Amino acid sequence: MSKKTMMLGNEAIARGAFEAGVKLSSAYPGTPSTEISEYLAKYEEVYTEWAPNEKVAAEVAIGASISGVRSMACMKHVGLNVAADPLYTFAYTGVGGGSVFVVADDPGLASSQNEQDTRMIARAAHVPVLEPSDSGEAKEFVKFAYELSERYDTPVILRTTTKLAHSQSAVELCERVEVEDKEYTRSPQKYVMMPASAIGRHLVVEDRELRMAKDAASFPVNKVEMGDKAIGFITCGIAYQYVKEVCPNASILKLGLVNPLSREMIEDFINQVETVYVFEELEPVIEEQVRAWGFEVKGKECFTKQGEYSANLLRRVLYGKDEAVFDKAEAPARPPILCPGCPHRSVFSVLNKLKIHASGDIGCYTLGAVAPLGVIDTTICMGASISALHGMEKAKGKEYIKNWVAVIGDSTFLHTGINSLVNMVYNKSTATVMILDNRTTGMTGHQEHAATGKTLKGEDTYAIDLAALCRAIGVPNVIEVNAFDVKELERIVRESVNGDTLTVIIAKAPCALLKGQKFPNKCVINTETCKKCGLCLKIGCPAITKTADGMRIDPTMCNGCGLCQNYCKFNAIETVEK
Amino acid sequence: MTKNIMIVGVGGQGTLLTSRIIGKAALAEGCDVKISEVHGMAQRGGSVVTFVRFGEAVSEPVVEEGQADVVIAFERLEALRYAHFLKKDGVLIVNDCRIDPMTVVIGAKEYPENILDDLKKDHAVYAIDGQKIALELGNSKVLNSVVLGFAAAFIGFDKQVWLDTVADTVPQKTIEINQKAFTLGYETNR
């Protein structure tokens, strides 16, 4: 008996892994991939975990595959950069039990530091890529990915994008099929990648890719929908839905396998259709190959490489206009902001007061770059805050970094910040590193990590002591401080940026959105003593606004952290019980 | 015909739950449904947009400019920001409240005056003070059920389908108050 239910793309991927008999999954949270692991963790039959970073997650999945079980690793596009090292060589060794890396691209940058196309890495690594276009397909493609993985002895990437990952559509549920573990036999030629064996495996990889490209015409994930032969589209993923929306009668070659490509199908399609558009988000991966084969198609000269596609984009190209009726009104922007009661705001208010620049990192605290706090000067990638600051000191000397610190979250520190800190110790840095320890992976929606004491499955576990860890690797000066104690913070930061030893300041206070995290009081403005000077607005708390009658603290938004009280010179902010 | 609903608001106002309830109700009515959600950074107090599309067969999960039958705005400025997604004869539901974006708080921009009057020049606008009703019920968090109840008449479906879907979606402990909130919104004059 099958049952239809609405599922988020990410939930459907988890369901597909469950039904495919997957026994292990490892991941690091990253929008838009995070929920896959959270849904998968609900199935008792599957071991799931948060790894400290994507490289570790990938290697855990590789080990599980070699031992003979079906395994999965999940990450966002930039996570695959971190996991690229194992991926490239996993392509050489091939698998034991089937292995799938789910990689979520973010065209349009809903929550990322760049736009990149996973298909480019997959091509370079010679790893096949499947790309579904709704939740139902996502589930089925995961199952097919494991078949491919085992049939061709290769890891497979399932590529998703933000719209697919975070859209819901109907999914038909099936039972889980237990898959017998592959037997492990020692095979250094396959699994020990040193030059003598790797030379041979490279040839295996090339041959495998050619075979798969040849066989791809028979794969059920590749489909031809022949319609009007005057206009046709070669498309994949969510872009297919926009084509269906605008040109329901056009001919469509919908590619589910986007690497390697089935030349046979593409050639056959182009020969039958008069004008062929390649409609693919981000990079012209399909288009460039088709052109290299000598076929005429329309592509990126019509459609952008940047951002998400839409039906209206296609309408504008095909018909010169879209469906918009009204003009867009002028409206002040509403960018994301740090929440009321966020401990990062407290730290940033101190850095702002001391006119200190921050070498920033990836997390909610990146929002410290914008007004009114404006303390974050750089954000590159996970862990870069610490190493970039080190580079500044070594390039320009201690004087230069006397008004600089590095800021990094607890989860990001454990991801790759720790390597950078080891480098600082080893190469005699005198910098100041601030770990903003809010006891969670905040931006992605509150995931556990190695210092929270809980696993992905919600079980109790060891919690890494960040201060002890820093001391153990040789940081001479490690200070823990309450993130809301602004006076103490100010004193410590002032002292350490001017000092000549490497200092790690761990500013501790739980994320304001964590369950059970509540302050007993809330703040109110005493309208009699308030001088309407607006100093309290400078901390950028969304609960505080200026009205015609003076300052006002929204009682439903304020969560009573009391940070604003530190910045009122007239003691006009009082607390009342909630 | 596919019906296109767009829900806009400020991160944290419960717009995601609202879109899920609408989607579930449409599914209960036997429609093909697609919902598009927003996760990640934008949720942190930013401008948040979700979409629900339902009908016989739905392709894309998003509603685009010129296509919305109903836009449900949980805040006035967000209503202004996204009103151009409406069809010519689309309906704009506005929860009549003001939340200043940081650009206004720090004085870089002015919060526009008379938003509703301006919007009424081009669109059918129906406003409700959802926050007031929610607070009268003693829980500001049921705001989304009030606004949904108010909007429900423009989306269609039986009242009972809505009440059942609300019960099926919200946490067990809050079913009664959310259904009450929905009903109060539903019964508010338009």
Tab-separated table of N, CA, C and O in Angstrom, chain A residues 322-361:
chain	number	residue	atom	x	y	z
A	322	ASP	N	6.716	39.770	-19.424
A	322	ASP	CA	6.273	38.767	-18.448
A	322	ASP	C	4.840	39.069	-18.033
A	322	ASP	O	4.145	39.849	-18.692
A	323	GLU	N	4.390	38.465	-16.934
A	323	GLU	CA	2.982	38.600	-16.557
A	323	GLU	C	2.708	39.724	-15.565
A	323	GLU	O	1.575	39.895	-15.120
A	324	ALA	N	3.747	40.475	-15.195
A	324	ALA	CA	3.553	41.519	-14.192
A	324	ALA	C	2.532	42.556	-14.672
A	324	ALA	O	2.533	42.945	-15.836
A	325	VAL	N	1.661	42.971	-13.750
A	325	VAL	CA	0.630	43.953	-14.066
A	325	VAL	C	0.988	45.306	-13.447
A	325	VAL	O	0.804	46.348	-14.045
A	326	PHE	N	1.488	45.251	-12.231
A	326	PHE	CA	1.767	46.478	-11.475
A	326	PHE	C	3.269	46.708	-11.342
A	326	PHE	O	4.058	45.769	-11.402
A	327	ASP	N	3.626	47.961	-11.155
A	327	ASP	CA	5.031	48.280	-10.916
A	327	ASP	C	5.384	47.994	-9.470
A	327	ASP	O	4.551	48.101	-8.576
A	328	LYS	N	6.629	47.690	-9.254
A	328	LYS	CA	7.126	47.439	-7.902
A	328	LYS	C	7.201	48.772	-7.162
A	328	LYS	O	7.714	49.754	-7.702
A	329	ALA	N	6.653	48.815	-5.946
A	329	ALA	CA	6.668	50.055	-5.172
A	329	ALA	C	8.027	50.245	-4.502
A	329	ALA	O	8.754	49.291	-4.259
A	330	GLU	N	8.364	51.485	-4.231
A	330	GLU	CA	9.551	51.802	-3.431
A	330	GLU	C	9.261	51.424	-1.987
A	330	GLU	O	8.267	51.890	-1.418
A	331	ALA	N	10.077	50.618	-1.382
A	331	ALA	CA	9.870	50.263	0.022
A	331	ALA	C	11.233	50.090	0.684
A	331	ALA	O	12.113	49.453	0.113
A	332	PRO	N	11.411	50.702	1.872
A	332	PRO	CA	12.690	50.543	2.559
A	332	PRO	C	13.042	49.061	2.737
A	332	PRO	O	12.165	48.263	3.074
A	333	ALA	N	14.291	48.713	2.496
A	333	ALA	CA	14.709	47.317	2.579
A	333	ALA	C	14.559	46.782	3.995
A	333	ALA	O	14.627	47.540	4.973
A	334	ARG	N	14.300	45.487	4.091
A	334	ARG	CA	14.244	44.846	5.402
A	334	ARG	C	15.213	43.665	5.375
A	334	ARG	O	14.824	42.522	5.142
A	335	PRO	N	16.497	43.937	5.555
A	335	PRO	CA	17.470	42.849	5.549
A	335	PRO	C	17.356	42.031	6.839
A	335	PRO	O	16.806	42.518	7.823
A	336	PRO	N	17.860	40.803	6.826
A	336	PRO	CA	17.856	40.039	8.075
A	336	PRO	C	18.706	40.731	9.135
A	336	PRO	O	19.634	41.479	8.811
A	337	ILE	N	18.377	40.491	10.391
A	337	ILE	CA	19.086	41.151	11.499
A	337	ILE	C	19.304	40.167	12.638
A	337	ILE	O	18.654	39.131	12.688
A	338	LEU	N	20.198	40.526	13.530
A	338	LEU	CA	20.367	39.729	14.744
A	338	LEU	C	19.080	39.834	15.564
A	338	LEU	O	18.475	40.896	15.664
A	339	CYS	N	18.650	38.731	16.158
A	339	CYS	CA	17.386	38.692	16.908
A	339	CYS	C	17.482	39.540	18.184
A	339	CYS	O	18.569	39.786	18.692
A	340	PRO	N	16.329	39.949	18.741
A	340	PRO	CA	16.347	40.555	20.070
A	340	PRO	C	16.946	39.537	21.056
A	340	PRO	O	16.651	38.351	20.957
A	341	GLY	N	17.812	40.001	21.945
A	341	GLY	CA	18.408	39.094	22.932
A	341	GLY	C	19.566	38.278	22.404
A	341	GLY	O	20.083	37.397	23.088
A	342	CYS	N	20.034	38.575	21.181
A	342	CYS	CA	21.158	37.814	20.611
A	342	CYS	C	22.462	38.208	21.309
A	342	CYS	O	22.801	39.391	21.370
A	343	PRO	N	23.221	37.242	21.824
A	343	PRO	CA	24.482	37.585	22.507
A	343	PRO	C	25.532	38.197	21.573
A	343	PRO	O	26.407	38.930	22.033
A	344	HIS	N	25.439	37.908	20.269
A	344	HIS	CA	26.409	38.513	19.339
A	344	HIS	C	26.305	40.041	19.361
A	344	HIS	O	27.288	40.747	19.210
A	345	ARG	N	25.060	40.537	19.535
A	345	ARG	CA	24.870	41.981	19.541
A	345	ARG	C	25.669	42.627	20.680
A	345	ARG	O	26.263	43.690	20.526
A	346	SER	N	25.682	41.937	21.813
A	346	SER	CA	26.404	42.455	22.969
A	346	SER	C	27.900	42.571	22.665
A	346	SER	O	28.523	43.611	22.901
A	347	VAL	N	28.461	41.497	22.097
A	347	VAL	CA	29.892	41.507	21.758
A	347	VAL	C	30.178	42.607	20.730
A	347	VAL	O	31.133	43.380	20.867
A	348	PHE	N	29.327	42.703	19.722
A	348	PHE	CA	29.559	43.683	18.659
A	348	PHE	C	29.401	45.117	19.172
A	348	PHE	O	30.061	46.031	18.676
A	349	SER	N	28.519	45.306	20.159
A	349	SER	CA	28.356	46.660	20.694
A	349	SER	C	29.652	47.116	21.363
A	349	SER	O	30.029	48.283	21.286
A	350	VAL	N	30.359	46.165	21.981
A	350	VAL	CA	31.649	46.488	22.611
A	350	VAL	C	32.704	46.777	21.540
A	350	VAL	O	33.442	47.765	21.624
A	351	LEU	N	32.769	45.928	20.514
A	351	LEU	CA	33.756	46.140	19.445
A	351	LEU	C	33.495	47.473	18.746
A	351	LEU	O	34.428	48.214	18.413
A	352	ASN	N	32.210	47.781	18.547
A	352	ASN	CA	31.838	49.045	17.910
A	352	ASN	C	32.314	50.223	18.756
A	352	ASN	O	32.900	51.183	18.253
A	353	LYS	N	32.098	50.125	20.063
A	353	LYS	CA	32.505	51.207	20.972
A	353	LYS	C	34.022	51.402	20.949
A	353	LYS	O	34.516	52.532	20.973
A	354	LEU	N	34.755	50.286	20.873
A	354	LEU	CA	36.221	50.361	20.890
A	354	LEU	C	36.805	50.618	19.500
A	354	LEU	O	38.018	50.646	19.328
A	355	LYS	N	35.914	50.766	18.490
A	355	LYS	CA	36.339	50.987	17.095
A	355	LYS	C	37.288	49.898	16.604
A	355	LYS	O	38.328	50.157	15.979
A	356	ILE	N	36.892	48.657	16.891
A	356	ILE	CA	37.719	47.513	16.492
A	356	ILE	C	37.142	46.868	15.239
A	356	ILE	O	35.937	46.722	15.105
A	357	HIS	N	38.009	46.519	14.308
A	357	HIS	CA	37.600	45.799	13.102
A	357	HIS	C	37.566	44.311	13.414
A	357	HIS	O	38.424	43.822	14.144
A	358	ALA	N	36.614	43.612	12.810
A	358	ALA	CA	36.577	42.170	13.026
A	358	ALA	C	36.768	41.424	11.723
A	358	ALA	O	36.125	41.705	10.718
A	359	SER	N	37.700	40.471	11.761
A	359	SER	CA	37.846	39.513	10.678
A	359	SER	C	36.775	38.461	10.940
A	359	SER	O	36.829	37.758	11.942
A	360	GLY	N	35.785	38.405	10.075
A	360	GLY	CA	34.573	37.645	10.391
A	360	GLY	C	34.547	36.252	9.794
A	360	GLY	O	35.470	35.825	9.104
A	361	ASP	N	33.460	35.574	10.078
A	361	ASP	CA	33.329	34.187	9.624
A	361	ASP	C	31.888	33.913	9.198
A	361	ASP	O	31.088	34.835	9.050
